[in-house]
């Protein structure tokens, strides 16, 4: 029952570590702390009552990876989060993204092959679909040319995983996340955006707390009911639970394919203004926002069909948009308290 979680001190990884511990797995985190803090491990322990093993290592460093796998010879499953994720930065520095996201994945797969570890869950993204005509988007929808080098690393990793499944005993589930938001109910773990956030949810909470002057809604002239873009916002705890279901699915060995993909969203689209209003409702804070121009590269609307994950993995999102905003707000206030202290 040992599971190795790369990127386990990061935003989605830390919530996933907790869910695996609560499901009875022993967790080993590997993270280089480039985009996370070491005290996340203490916070995980506070939530679950169990301290995960934690190894600081970079997936690009083969020697470091060899040491980790030697230290824990009985790893049975791997969940792979570690990657860079900033779309804009990937356009400026594509090589950095290809090297880390693809190079790191290849090094990890070499370790799995060597140690005969066969169960692997990969963090993919709805970005592989681009702009789609038929909604909700199913896993059958063909992926398009990636809109950024970041998106391309997800596409390429999915393809290389498929090839490796064909060539070996590897069994892979790629989870295509829609828009992860929110934080753990304890407010002990959550998202830690570096610098000015690009994503909507942290921008909302930072504006509400006073870290940002105002939020700009990127366009209200889209062909949607209120003119703003539509996305599928999924609570990070619901998302974390999907990883446990995916590993259990691989463990149960009743899968027919060695490589499969699943959409992980709520199945419901919400506009930018709906997200803002949900936040205002649960926080009681009137948000200072203005309407700006469209943001380059934004798709008009996308939301998931999650029927495949429900039917095959037995997973379904349970939390509402209000709950997402409530937990994101509690986390932002917690961060503010910590800074003041
Ligand atoms: P995050 O940055 O919070 O977590 C990633 C973690 O990986 C960080 O702790 C970082 O220090 C670590 N890391 C990065 N490169 C590493 C390396 N070479 N070696 C070891 N550790 C390394 O990001 P997140 O939001 O938790 O995203 C996790 C995964 O989910 C990523 O693969 C991301 O692309 C994917 N994803 C995220 C979103 C999103 O909106 N957050 C959406 C779709 C997919
Ligand atoms: C959501 C909506 C913005 C900020 C990105 C990545 C994607 C995936 C998830 C990893 C859009 C609007 C935002 C703001 C706004 N990540 N917005 N004002 O663009 O759907 O997806 O994160 O795989 O790959 O591209 O998420 O949170 O940036 O934007 O109006 O200040 O909020 O225009 O309509 P996005 P987002």
mmCIF file of C-alpha atoms and ligand atoms in Angstrom:
data_model
loop_
_atom_site.group_PDB
_atom_site.id
_atom_site.type_symbol
_atom_site.label_atom_id
_atom_site.label_comp_id
_atom_site.label_asym_id
_atom_site.label_seq_id
_atom_site.Cartn_x
_atom_site.Cartn_y
_atom_site.Cartn_z
ATOM 1 C CA UNK A 1 0.000 0.000 0.000
ATOM 2 C CA UNK A 2 2.953 2.381 -0.528
ATOM 3 C CA UNK A 3 2.266 5.176 -2.964
ATOM 4 C CA UNK A 4 4.855 7.659 -4.197
ATOM 5 C CA UNK A 5 3.462 11.117 -4.900
ATOM 6 C CA UNK A 6 5.634 13.485 -6.924
ATOM 7 C CA UNK A 7 4.838 17.160 -6.366
ATOM 8 C CA UNK A 8 3.160 16.088 -3.111
ATOM 9 C CA UNK A 9 3.840 19.360 -1.280
ATOM 10 C CA UNK A 10 2.174 21.362 -4.090
ATOM 11 C CA UNK A 11 -1.421 22.546 -4.274
ATOM 12 C CA UNK A 12 -3.225 19.484 -5.666
ATOM 13 C CA UNK A 13 -0.548 17.050 -4.466
ATOM 14 C CA UNK A 14 -0.875 18.003 -0.779
ATOM 15 C CA UNK A 15 -4.647 17.470 -0.795
ATOM 16 C CA UNK A 16 -4.128 14.150 -2.552
ATOM 17 C CA UNK A 17 -1.582 13.001 0.037
ATOM 18 C CA UNK A 18 -4.237 13.530 2.740
ATOM 19 C CA UNK A 19 -6.847 11.538 0.813
ATOM 20 C CA UNK A 20 -4.458 8.618 0.267
ATOM 21 C CA UNK A 21 -3.521 8.591 3.949
ATOM 22 C CA UNK A 22 -7.187 8.613 4.920
ATOM 23 C CA UNK A 23 -7.766 5.683 2.563
ATOM 24 C CA UNK A 24 -5.046 3.699 4.399
ATOM 25 C CA UNK A 25 -2.058 4.134 2.052
ATOM 26 C CA UNK A 26 1.475 4.941 3.204
ATOM 27 C CA UNK A 27 2.663 7.990 1.294
ATOM 28 C CA UNK A 28 6.135 8.987 0.147
ATOM 29 C CA UNK A 29 6.343 12.540 -1.193
ATOM 30 C CA UNK A 30 9.046 13.573 -3.656
ATOM 31 C CA UNK A 31 9.253 17.294 -4.318
ATOM 32 C CA UNK A 32 12.076 19.735 -5.045
ATOM 33 C CA UNK A 33 10.192 22.560 -3.229
ATOM 34 C CA UNK A 34 10.537 24.835 -6.230
ATOM 35 C CA UNK A 35 6.882 25.822 -5.981
ATOM 36 C CA UNK A 36 5.928 24.744 -2.462
ATOM 37 C CA UNK A 37 7.001 25.007 1.174
ATOM 38 C CA UNK A 38 8.439 22.293 3.434
ATOM 39 C CA UNK A 39 5.977 23.088 6.261
ATOM 40 C CA UNK A 40 3.195 21.643 4.093
ATOM 41 C CA UNK A 41 4.372 18.279 5.450
ATOM 42 C CA UNK A 42 3.650 19.462 9.028
ATOM 43 C CA UNK A 43 0.215 20.660 7.950
ATOM 44 C CA UNK A 44 -0.571 17.351 6.269
ATOM 45 C CA UNK A 45 0.395 15.617 9.514
ATOM 46 C CA UNK A 46 -1.898 17.941 11.469
ATOM 47 C CA UNK A 47 -4.838 17.037 9.250
ATOM 48 C CA UNK A 48 -4.354 13.276 8.950
ATOM 49 C CA UNK A 49 -2.428 12.541 12.141
ATOM 50 C CA UNK A 50 0.175 10.747 10.003
ATOM 51 C CA UNK A 51 3.468 12.195 8.823
ATOM 52 C CA UNK A 52 4.169 11.257 5.205
ATOM 53 C CA UNK A 53 7.712 10.288 4.228
ATOM 54 C CA UNK A 54 9.252 13.283 2.485
ATOM 55 C CA UNK A 55 12.255 13.307 0.153
ATOM 56 C CA UNK A 56 13.510 16.527 -1.370
ATOM 57 C CA UNK A 57 14.552 15.541 -4.870
ATOM 58 C CA UNK A 58 14.342 16.897 -8.399
ATOM 59 C CA UNK A 59 12.872 14.566 -11.025
ATOM 60 C CA UNK A 60 15.428 15.862 -13.519
ATOM 61 C CA UNK A 61 18.193 14.477 -11.290
ATOM 62 C CA UNK A 62 18.386 10.765 -12.159
ATOM 63 C CA UNK A 63 20.827 9.982 -9.347
ATOM 64 C CA UNK A 64 18.505 11.516 -6.763
ATOM 65 C CA UNK A 65 15.599 9.457 -8.124
ATOM 66 C CA UNK A 66 17.649 6.267 -8.033
ATOM 67 C CA UNK A 67 18.359 6.933 -4.339
ATOM 68 C CA UNK A 68 14.682 7.504 -3.532
ATOM 69 C CA UNK A 69 13.605 4.257 -5.182
ATOM 70 C CA UNK A 70 16.417 2.388 -3.398
ATOM 71 C CA UNK A 71 15.303 3.864 -0.082
ATOM 72 C CA UNK A 72 11.720 2.671 -0.614
ATOM 73 C CA UNK A 73 11.975 -0.658 -2.442
ATOM 74 C CA UNK A 74 8.308 -1.562 -1.920
ATOM 75 C CA UNK A 75 6.558 1.300 -3.734
ATOM 76 C CA UNK A 76 3.521 -0.118 -5.515
ATOM 77 C CA UNK A 77 1.889 2.939 -7.078
ATOM 78 C CA UNK A 78 2.960 6.362 -8.367
ATOM 79 C CA UNK A 79 0.898 9.535 -8.701
ATOM 80 C CA UNK A 80 2.743 12.158 -10.735
ATOM 81 C CA UNK A 81 1.996 15.852 -10.144
ATOM 82 C CA UNK A 82 5.470 17.421 -10.312
ATOM 83 C CA UNK A 83 5.587 19.859 -13.220
ATOM 84 C CA UNK A 84 5.637 23.551 -14.077
ATOM 85 C CA UNK A 85 2.150 24.903 -14.748
ATOM 86 C CA UNK A 86 2.234 28.591 -15.717
ATOM 87 C CA UNK A 87 0.819 28.914 -19.222
ATOM 88 C CA UNK A 88 2.247 32.406 -19.891
ATOM 89 C CA UNK A 89 5.716 31.527 -18.600
ATOM 90 C CA UNK A 90 5.743 28.458 -20.842
ATOM 91 C CA UNK A 91 5.335 30.726 -23.867
ATOM 92 C CA UNK A 92 8.363 32.786 -22.731
ATOM 93 C CA UNK A 93 10.493 29.785 -21.702
ATOM 94 C CA UNK A 94 9.350 26.719 -23.650
ATOM 95 C CA UNK A 95 12.563 24.731 -23.127
ATOM 96 C CA UNK A 96 12.246 25.044 -19.356
ATOM 97 C CA UNK A 97 8.777 23.485 -19.614
ATOM 98 C CA UNK A 98 9.693 20.717 -22.028
ATOM 99 C CA UNK A 99 12.756 19.820 -19.959
ATOM 100 C CA UNK A 100 10.935 19.635 -16.622
ATOM 101 C CA UNK A 101 7.513 18.330 -17.569
ATOM 102 C CA UNK A 102 8.627 15.802 -20.170
ATOM 103 C CA UNK A 103 12.180 15.102 -18.955
ATOM 104 C CA UNK A 104 10.970 14.578 -15.373
ATOM 105 C CA UNK A 105 8.237 12.207 -16.537
ATOM 106 C CA UNK A 106 10.689 10.150 -18.614
ATOM 107 C CA UNK A 107 13.127 9.806 -15.698
ATOM 108 C CA UNK A 108 10.282 8.686 -13.461
ATOM 109 C CA UNK A 109 9.049 6.125 -15.999
ATOM 110 C CA UNK A 110 12.554 4.692 -16.269
ATOM 111 C CA UNK A 111 12.488 4.099 -12.499
ATOM 112 C CA UNK A 112 9.095 2.422 -12.733
ATOM 113 C CA UNK A 113 10.302 0.146 -15.506
ATOM 114 C CA UNK A 114 13.442 -0.798 -13.602
ATOM 115 C CA UNK A 115 11.564 -1.536 -10.371
ATOM 116 C CA UNK A 116 8.555 -3.227 -12.038
ATOM 117 C CA UNK A 117 6.090 -0.696 -10.641
ATOM 118 C CA UNK A 118 3.043 -0.757 -12.873
ATOM 119 C CA UNK A 119 0.349 1.570 -11.527
ATOM 120 C CA UNK A 120 0.679 5.212 -12.546
ATOM 121 C CA UNK A 121 -1.676 8.188 -12.380
ATOM 122 C CA UNK A 122 -0.844 11.293 -14.393
ATOM 123 C CA UNK A 123 -1.989 14.931 -13.978
ATOM 124 C CA UNK A 124 -3.298 15.992 -17.341
ATOM 125 C CA UNK A 125 -5.465 18.965 -18.172
ATOM 126 C CA UNK A 126 -8.593 19.999 -20.065
ATOM 127 C CA UNK A 127 -6.224 22.300 -21.951
ATOM 128 C CA UNK A 128 -5.638 19.324 -24.332
ATOM 129 C CA UNK A 129 -9.139 19.925 -25.784
ATOM 130 C CA UNK A 130 -8.646 23.594 -26.739
ATOM 131 C CA UNK A 131 -11.807 25.299 -28.025
ATOM 132 C CA UNK A 132 -14.621 22.746 -28.485
ATOM 133 C CA UNK A 133 -17.946 22.948 -30.292
ATOM 134 C CA UNK A 134 -19.860 20.186 -28.519
ATOM 135 C CA UNK A 135 -20.376 20.553 -24.783
ATOM 136 C CA UNK A 136 -20.034 18.943 -22.323
ATOM 137 C CA UNK A 137 -16.703 17.688 -23.587
ATOM 138 C CA UNK A 138 -16.190 13.901 -23.436
ATOM 139 C CA UNK A 139 -12.942 11.947 -23.481
ATOM 140 C CA UNK A 140 -13.759 10.981 -27.085
ATOM 141 C CA UNK A 141 -13.310 14.594 -28.209
ATOM 142 C CA UNK A 142 -10.062 14.719 -30.178
ATOM 143 C CA UNK A 143 -7.346 16.860 -28.622
ATOM 144 C CA UNK A 144 -6.212 19.771 -30.757
ATOM 145 C CA UNK A 145 -2.922 21.554 -31.358
ATOM 146 C CA UNK A 146 -1.898 22.821 -27.947
ATOM 147 C CA UNK A 147 -2.381 26.523 -27.336
ATOM 148 C CA UNK A 148 0.838 26.830 -25.292
ATOM 149 C CA UNK A 149 4.069 24.916 -24.666
ATOM 150 C CA UNK A 150 2.635 24.008 -21.234
ATOM 151 C CA UNK A 151 -0.432 22.469 -22.871
ATOM 152 C CA UNK A 152 1.806 20.684 -25.338
ATOM 153 C CA UNK A 153 3.796 19.063 -22.506
ATOM 154 C CA UNK A 154 0.524 17.530 -21.244
ATOM 155 C CA UNK A 155 -0.328 16.243 -24.731
ATOM 156 C CA UNK A 156 3.157 14.838 -25.279
ATOM 157 C CA UNK A 157 3.210 13.175 -21.841
ATOM 158 C CA UNK A 158 -0.148 11.522 -22.537
ATOM 159 C CA UNK A 159 1.259 10.175 -25.821
ATOM 160 C CA UNK A 160 4.496 8.932 -24.308
ATOM 161 C CA UNK A 161 2.550 7.225 -21.515
ATOM 162 C CA UNK A 162 0.361 5.503 -24.094
ATOM 163 C CA UNK A 163 3.462 4.282 -25.955
ATOM 164 C CA UNK A 164 5.054 3.009 -22.750
ATOM 165 C CA UNK A 165 1.833 1.160 -21.834
ATOM 166 C CA UNK A 166 1.935 -0.561 -25.218
ATOM 167 C CA UNK A 167 5.572 -1.536 -24.749
ATOM 168 C CA UNK A 168 5.493 -2.732 -21.123
ATOM 169 C CA UNK A 169 3.282 -3.819 -18.215
ATOM 170 C CA UNK A 170 2.665 -0.205 -17.242
ATOM 171 C CA UNK A 171 -0.961 0.719 -16.485
ATOM 172 C CA UNK A 172 -1.820 4.388 -16.594
ATOM 173 C CA UNK A 173 -4.755 6.601 -15.788
ATOM 174 C CA UNK A 174 -4.461 10.176 -17.063
ATOM 175 C CA UNK A 175 -6.829 12.519 -15.260
ATOM 176 C CA UNK A 176 -7.752 15.604 -17.248
ATOM 177 C CA UNK A 177 -8.477 18.237 -14.623
ATOM 178 C CA UNK A 178 -10.782 21.109 -15.429
ATOM 179 C CA UNK A 179 -10.313 24.189 -13.191
ATOM 180 C CA UNK A 180 -9.162 23.191 -9.679
ATOM 181 C CA UNK A 181 -10.158 25.703 -6.965
ATOM 182 C CA UNK A 182 -10.731 25.843 -3.217
ATOM 183 C CA UNK A 183 -8.750 24.484 -0.299
ATOM 184 C CA UNK A 184 -8.938 21.926 2.486
ATOM 185 C CA UNK A 185 -11.735 22.606 5.015
ATOM 186 C CA UNK A 186 -9.102 22.872 7.775
ATOM 187 C CA UNK A 187 -7.479 25.827 5.941
ATOM 188 C CA UNK A 188 -4.129 24.165 6.748
ATOM 189 C CA UNK A 189 -3.308 23.492 3.081
ATOM 190 C CA UNK A 190 -4.287 25.347 -0.094
ATOM 191 C CA UNK A 191 -2.919 27.100 -3.147
ATOM 192 C CA UNK A 192 0.165 29.304 -2.754
ATOM 193 C CA UNK A 193 0.409 31.385 -5.930
ATOM 194 C CA UNK A 194 3.774 33.041 -6.465
ATOM 195 C CA UNK A 195 3.547 36.720 -7.441
ATOM 196 C CA UNK A 196 0.479 38.070 -9.202
ATOM 197 C CA UNK A 197 -1.954 35.187 -9.791
ATOM 198 C CA UNK A 198 -3.153 34.465 -13.323
ATOM 199 C CA UNK A 199 -6.012 32.239 -12.227
ATOM 200 C CA UNK A 200 -9.414 33.575 -11.299
ATOM 201 C CA UNK A 201 -9.975 32.096 -7.816
ATOM 202 C CA UNK A 202 -6.747 33.314 -6.148
ATOM 203 C CA UNK A 203 -7.175 36.703 -7.845
ATOM 204 C CA UNK A 204 -10.654 36.987 -6.336
ATOM 205 C CA UNK A 205 -9.546 36.100 -2.804
ATOM 206 C CA UNK A 206 -6.428 38.313 -2.982
ATOM 207 C CA UNK A 207 -8.573 41.239 -4.135
ATOM 208 C CA UNK A 208 -11.066 40.646 -1.338
ATOM 209 C CA UNK A 209 -8.340 40.563 1.324
ATOM 210 C CA UNK A 210 -6.742 43.730 -0.058
ATOM 211 C CA UNK A 211 -3.562 42.278 -1.608
ATOM 212 C CA UNK A 212 -4.815 43.428 -5.048
ATOM 213 C CA UNK A 213 -6.614 46.672 -5.767
ATOM 214 C CA UNK A 214 -9.190 45.263 -8.154
ATOM 215 C CA UNK A 215 -10.060 42.281 -10.286
ATOM 216 C CA UNK A 216 -10.417 42.636 -14.035
ATOM 217 C CA UNK A 217 -12.998 40.441 -15.733
ATOM 218 C CA UNK A 218 -11.354 39.510 -19.014
ATOM 219 C CA UNK A 219 -14.163 40.362 -21.431
ATOM 220 C CA UNK A 220 -17.967 40.412 -21.195
ATOM 221 C CA UNK A 221 -18.731 40.301 -24.919
ATOM 222 C CA UNK A 222 -18.456 36.517 -25.397
ATOM 223 C CA UNK A 223 -21.383 34.539 -26.825
ATOM 224 C CA UNK A 224 -22.465 33.254 -23.373
ATOM 225 C CA UNK A 225 -25.565 34.172 -21.319
ATOM 226 C CA UNK A 226 -23.816 36.952 -19.340
ATOM 227 C CA UNK A 227 -21.026 37.572 -21.853
ATOM 228 C CA UNK A 228 -18.199 36.176 -19.676
ATOM 229 C CA UNK A 229 -16.269 32.936 -20.231
ATOM 230 C CA UNK A 230 -17.488 29.633 -18.826
ATOM 231 C CA UNK A 231 -15.355 27.028 -17.040
ATOM 232 C CA UNK A 232 -15.858 23.918 -14.926
ATOM 233 C CA UNK A 233 -14.574 24.748 -11.417
ATOM 234 C CA UNK A 234 -13.760 21.622 -9.412
ATOM 235 C CA UNK A 235 -13.041 21.590 -5.659
ATOM 236 C CA UNK A 236 -9.477 20.439 -5.012
ATOM 237 C CA UNK A 237 -10.627 17.892 -2.386
ATOM 238 C CA UNK A 238 -13.035 16.290 -4.874
ATOM 239 C CA UNK A 239 -10.183 16.275 -7.385
ATOM 240 C CA UNK A 240 -7.803 14.689 -4.852
ATOM 241 C CA UNK A 241 -10.294 11.876 -4.183
ATOM 242 C CA UNK A 242 -10.334 11.023 -7.901
ATOM 243 C CA UNK A 243 -6.662 10.008 -7.638
ATOM 244 C CA UNK A 244 -7.423 7.453 -4.927
ATOM 245 C CA UNK A 245 -10.226 6.048 -7.089
ATOM 246 C CA UNK A 246 -7.856 5.875 -10.061
ATOM 247 C CA UNK A 247 -5.225 3.906 -8.135
ATOM 248 C CA UNK A 248 -7.909 1.577 -6.727
ATOM 249 C CA UNK A 249 -9.161 1.023 -10.273
ATOM 250 C CA UNK A 250 -5.666 0.036 -11.405
ATOM 251 C CA UNK A 251 -5.179 -2.131 -8.321
ATOM 252 C CA UNK A 252 -8.429 -4.027 -8.857
ATOM 253 C CA UNK A 253 -7.145 -5.162 -12.253
ATOM 254 C CA UNK A 254 -10.617 -5.176 -13.812
ATOM 255 C CA UNK A 255 -9.629 -2.598 -16.402
ATOM 256 C CA UNK A 256 -9.725 -3.568 -20.044
ATOM 257 C CA UNK A 257 -7.175 -1.057 -21.306
ATOM 258 C CA UNK A 258 -3.694 -0.353 -19.986
ATOM 259 C CA UNK A 259 -4.028 3.334 -20.792
ATOM 260 C CA UNK A 260 -7.151 5.361 -20.087
ATOM 261 C CA UNK A 261 -8.141 8.989 -19.673
ATOM 262 C CA UNK A 262 -10.873 10.503 -17.529
ATOM 263 C CA UNK A 263 -12.289 14.001 -17.313
ATOM 264 C CA UNK A 264 -12.327 15.306 -13.770
ATOM 265 C CA UNK A 265 -14.715 18.207 -13.361
ATOM 266 C CA UNK A 266 -18.207 18.827 -12.019
ATOM 267 C CA UNK A 267 -20.069 18.590 -15.324
ATOM 268 C CA UNK A 268 -21.363 22.118 -14.820
ATOM 269 C CA UNK A 269 -20.088 25.328 -16.377
ATOM 270 C CA UNK A 270 -20.013 28.630 -14.501
ATOM 271 C CA UNK A 271 -19.279 32.062 -15.883
ATOM 272 C CA UNK A 272 -16.707 34.457 -14.424
ATOM 273 C CA UNK A 273 -19.516 36.641 -13.072
ATOM 274 C CA UNK A 274 -21.222 33.632 -11.472
ATOM 275 C CA UNK A 275 -17.967 32.783 -9.695
ATOM 276 C CA UNK A 276 -17.621 36.365 -8.477
ATOM 277 C CA UNK A 277 -21.208 36.416 -7.220
ATOM 278 C CA UNK A 278 -20.814 33.041 -5.483
ATOM 279 C CA UNK A 279 -17.749 34.433 -3.726
ATOM 280 C CA UNK A 280 -19.566 37.610 -2.675
ATOM 281 C CA UNK A 281 -22.458 35.555 -1.328
ATOM 282 C CA UNK A 282 -20.410 33.225 0.882
ATOM 283 C CA UNK A 283 -17.851 35.806 2.045
ATOM 284 C CA UNK A 284 -20.155 38.779 2.507
ATOM 285 C CA UNK A 285 -17.427 40.874 0.820
ATOM 286 C CA UNK A 286 -18.330 43.172 -2.060
ATOM 287 C CA UNK A 287 -15.629 42.557 -4.628
ATOM 288 C CA UNK A 288 -13.992 45.477 -6.389
ATOM 289 C CA UNK A 289 -14.046 44.367 -10.012
ATOM 290 C CA UNK A 290 -14.184 45.987 -13.423
ATOM 291 C CA UNK A 291 -14.817 44.700 -16.920
ATOM 292 C CA UNK A 292 -11.720 44.657 -19.112
ATOM 293 C CA UNK A 293 -10.868 43.416 -22.563
ATOM 294 C CA UNK A 294 -10.600 39.772 -23.584
ATOM 295 C CA UNK A 295 -7.472 37.842 -22.506
ATOM 296 C CA UNK A 296 -5.519 36.390 -25.406
ATOM 297 C CA UNK A 297 -5.814 32.608 -25.721
ATOM 298 C CA UNK A 298 -8.981 32.187 -23.609
ATOM 299 C CA UNK A 299 -11.494 29.643 -24.881
ATOM 300 C CA UNK A 300 -15.108 30.866 -24.687
ATOM 301 C CA UNK A 301 -16.519 27.982 -22.751
ATOM 302 C CA UNK A 302 -15.642 24.483 -21.642
ATOM 303 C CA UNK A 303 -17.069 22.043 -19.125
ATOM 304 C CA UNK A 304 -16.721 18.325 -18.677
ATOM 305 C CA UNK A 305 -18.814 15.278 -19.131
ATOM 306 C CA UNK A 306 -17.706 13.174 -16.152
ATOM 307 C CA UNK A 307 -19.910 10.159 -16.894
ATOM 308 C CA UNK A 308 -16.887 7.991 -17.684
ATOM 309 C CA UNK A 309 -15.267 8.708 -14.292
ATOM 310 C CA UNK A 310 -18.581 8.061 -12.539
ATOM 311 C CA UNK A 311 -19.312 4.809 -14.368
ATOM 312 C CA UNK A 312 -15.812 3.324 -14.361
ATOM 313 C CA UNK A 313 -13.970 4.874 -11.396
ATOM 314 C CA UNK A 314 -17.045 5.329 -9.210
ATOM 315 C CA UNK A 315 -16.099 8.971 -8.680
ATOM 316 C CA UNK A 316 -18.270 12.082 -8.742
ATOM 317 C CA UNK A 317 -17.659 15.656 -7.625
ATOM 318 C CA UNK A 318 -19.686 16.458 -4.521
ATOM 319 C CA UNK A 319 -18.884 20.034 -3.616
ATOM 320 C CA UNK A 320 -20.640 23.144 -4.879
ATOM 321 C CA UNK A 321 -19.201 26.337 -6.319
ATOM 322 C CA UNK A 322 -20.189 28.081 -3.059
ATOM 323 C CA UNK A 323 -18.184 25.529 -1.086
ATOM 324 C CA UNK A 324 -15.209 26.107 -3.411
ATOM 325 C CA UNK A 325 -15.341 29.840 -2.777
ATOM 326 C CA UNK A 326 -15.946 29.445 0.953
ATOM 327 C CA UNK A 327 -12.898 27.232 1.431
ATOM 328 C CA UNK A 328 -10.735 29.426 -0.841
ATOM 329 C CA UNK A 329 -11.725 32.441 1.269
ATOM 330 C CA UNK A 330 -11.030 30.663 4.562
ATOM 331 C CA UNK A 331 -7.571 29.742 3.213
ATOM 332 C CA UNK A 332 -6.832 33.325 2.084
ATOM 333 C CA UNK A 333 -7.801 34.655 5.523
ATOM 334 C CA UNK A 334 -5.594 32.024 7.155
ATOM 335 C CA UNK A 335 -2.625 33.098 4.988
ATOM 336 C CA UNK A 336 -3.268 36.705 5.960
ATOM 337 C CA UNK A 337 -3.334 35.821 9.682
ATOM 338 C CA UNK A 338 -0.035 33.958 9.342
ATOM 339 C CA UNK A 339 1.578 36.983 7.642
ATOM 340 C CA UNK A 340 0.332 39.387 10.301
ATOM 341 C CA UNK A 341 1.667 37.161 13.104
HETATM 342 P P1 LIG B 1 2.017 23.107 -7.873
HETATM 343 O O1 LIG B 1 3.048 23.942 -8.514
HETATM 344 O O2 LIG B 1 1.338 23.632 -6.655
HETATM 345 O O3 LIG B 1 2.623 21.673 -7.508
HETATM 346 C C1 LIG B 1 3.633 21.072 -8.279
HETATM 347 C C2 LIG B 1 4.721 20.611 -7.317
HETATM 348 O O4 LIG B 1 5.728 19.970 -8.079
HETATM 349 C C3 LIG B 1 5.393 21.762 -6.581
HETATM 350 O O5 LIG B 1 5.408 21.476 -5.195
HETATM 351 C C4 LIG B 1 6.814 21.817 -7.156
HETATM 352 O O6 LIG B 1 7.757 22.199 -6.187
HETATM 353 C C5 LIG B 1 7.003 20.390 -7.612
HETATM 354 N N1 LIG B 1 7.931 20.213 -8.731
HETATM 355 C C6 LIG B 1 7.947 20.857 -9.931
HETATM 356 N N2 LIG B 1 8.950 20.401 -10.702
HETATM 357 C C7 LIG B 1 9.585 19.421 -9.987
HETATM 358 C C8 LIG B 1 10.683 18.577 -10.234
HETATM 359 N N3 LIG B 1 11.396 18.631 -11.356
HETATM 360 N N4 LIG B 1 11.051 17.696 -9.266
HETATM 361 C C9 LIG B 1 10.374 17.624 -8.098
HETATM 362 N N5 LIG B 1 9.330 18.404 -7.809
HETATM 363 C C10 LIG B 1 8.941 19.300 -8.741
HETATM 364 O O7 LIG B 1 0.945 22.746 -9.003
HETATM 365 P P2 LIG B 1 -0.503 22.097 -8.880
HETATM 366 O O8 LIG B 1 -1.507 23.151 -9.176
HETATM 367 O O9 LIG B 1 -0.600 21.317 -7.632
HETATM 368 O O10 LIG B 1 -0.478 21.137 -10.139
HETATM 369 C C11 LIG B 1 -0.099 19.787 -10.024
HETATM 370 C C12 LIG B 1 -0.167 19.119 -11.394
HETATM 371 O O11 LIG B 1 -1.491 19.259 -11.916
HETATM 372 C C13 LIG B 1 0.762 19.714 -12.438
HETATM 373 O O12 LIG B 1 1.250 18.658 -13.232
HETATM 374 C C14 LIG B 1 -0.148 20.611 -13.260
HETATM 375 O O13 LIG B 1 0.312 20.768 -14.561
HETATM 376 C C15 LIG B 1 -1.432 19.809 -13.224
HETATM 377 N N6 LIG B 1 -2.632 20.627 -13.455
HETATM 378 C C16 LIG B 1 -2.859 21.702 -12.642
HETATM 379 C C17 LIG B 1 -3.977 22.499 -12.865
HETATM 380 C C18 LIG B 1 -4.215 23.733 -12.035
HETATM 381 O O14 LIG B 1 -4.988 24.601 -12.473
HETATM 382 N N7 LIG B 1 -3.631 23.848 -10.844
HETATM 383 C C19 LIG B 1 -4.885 22.152 -13.878
HETATM 384 C C20 LIG B 1 -4.623 21.031 -14.671
HETATM 385 C C21 LIG B 1 -3.492 20.273 -14.440
HETATM 386 C C1 LIG B 2 -10.707 31.266 -15.689
HETATM 387 C C2 LIG B 2 -11.596 32.361 -16.283
HETATM 388 C C3 LIG B 2 -10.385 34.061 -17.477
HETATM 389 C C4 LIG B 2 -8.318 35.828 -14.094
HETATM 390 C C5 LIG B 2 -5.841 27.822 -16.730
HETATM 391 C C6 LIG B 2 -4.885 27.122 -17.639
HETATM 392 C C7 LIG B 2 -5.271 25.690 -17.817
HETATM 393 C C8 LIG B 2 -5.442 24.987 -16.464
HETATM 394 C C9 LIG B 2 -6.269 25.779 -15.518
HETATM 395 C C10 LIG B 2 -3.449 23.738 -15.956
HETATM 396 C C11 LIG B 2 -11.173 32.768 -17.688
HETATM 397 C C12 LIG B 2 -11.102 34.641 -16.273
HETATM 398 C C13 LIG B 2 -9.129 35.020 -14.875
HETATM 399 C C14 LIG B 2 -8.674 37.200 -13.923
HETATM 400 C C15 LIG B 2 -10.614 36.823 -15.299
HETATM 401 N N1 LIG B 2 -4.193 24.767 -15.821
HETATM 402 N N2 LIG B 2 -10.248 35.507 -15.444
HETATM 403 N N3 LIG B 2 -9.823 37.646 -14.540
HETATM 404 O O1 LIG B 2 -7.583 30.016 -18.204
HETATM 405 O O2 LIG B 2 -9.471 28.404 -17.679
HETATM 406 O O3 LIG B 2 -7.151 27.745 -17.266
HETATM 407 O O4 LIG B 2 -5.832 27.147 -15.468
HETATM 408 O O5 LIG B 2 -3.539 22.826 -16.702
HETATM 409 O O6 LIG B 2 -4.307 25.076 -18.581
HETATM 410 O O7 LIG B 2 -4.902 27.793 -18.899
HETATM 411 O O8 LIG B 2 -8.194 29.433 -15.800
HETATM 412 O O9 LIG B 2 -8.403 30.696 -13.716
HETATM 413 O O10 LIG B 2 -6.885 31.596 -15.512
HETATM 414 O O11 LIG B 2 -9.349 31.662 -15.860
HETATM 415 O O12 LIG B 2 -11.633 37.284 -15.819
HETATM 416 O O13 LIG B 2 -7.986 37.968 -13.274
HETATM 417 O O14 LIG B 2 -11.462 33.537 -15.480
HETATM 418 O O15 LIG B 2 -10.447 34.938 -18.566
HETATM 419 O O16 LIG B 2 -12.341 33.040 -18.405
HETATM 420 P P1 LIG B 2 -8.130 28.976 -17.346
HETATM 421 P P2 LIG B 2 -8.120 30.869 -15.150
#
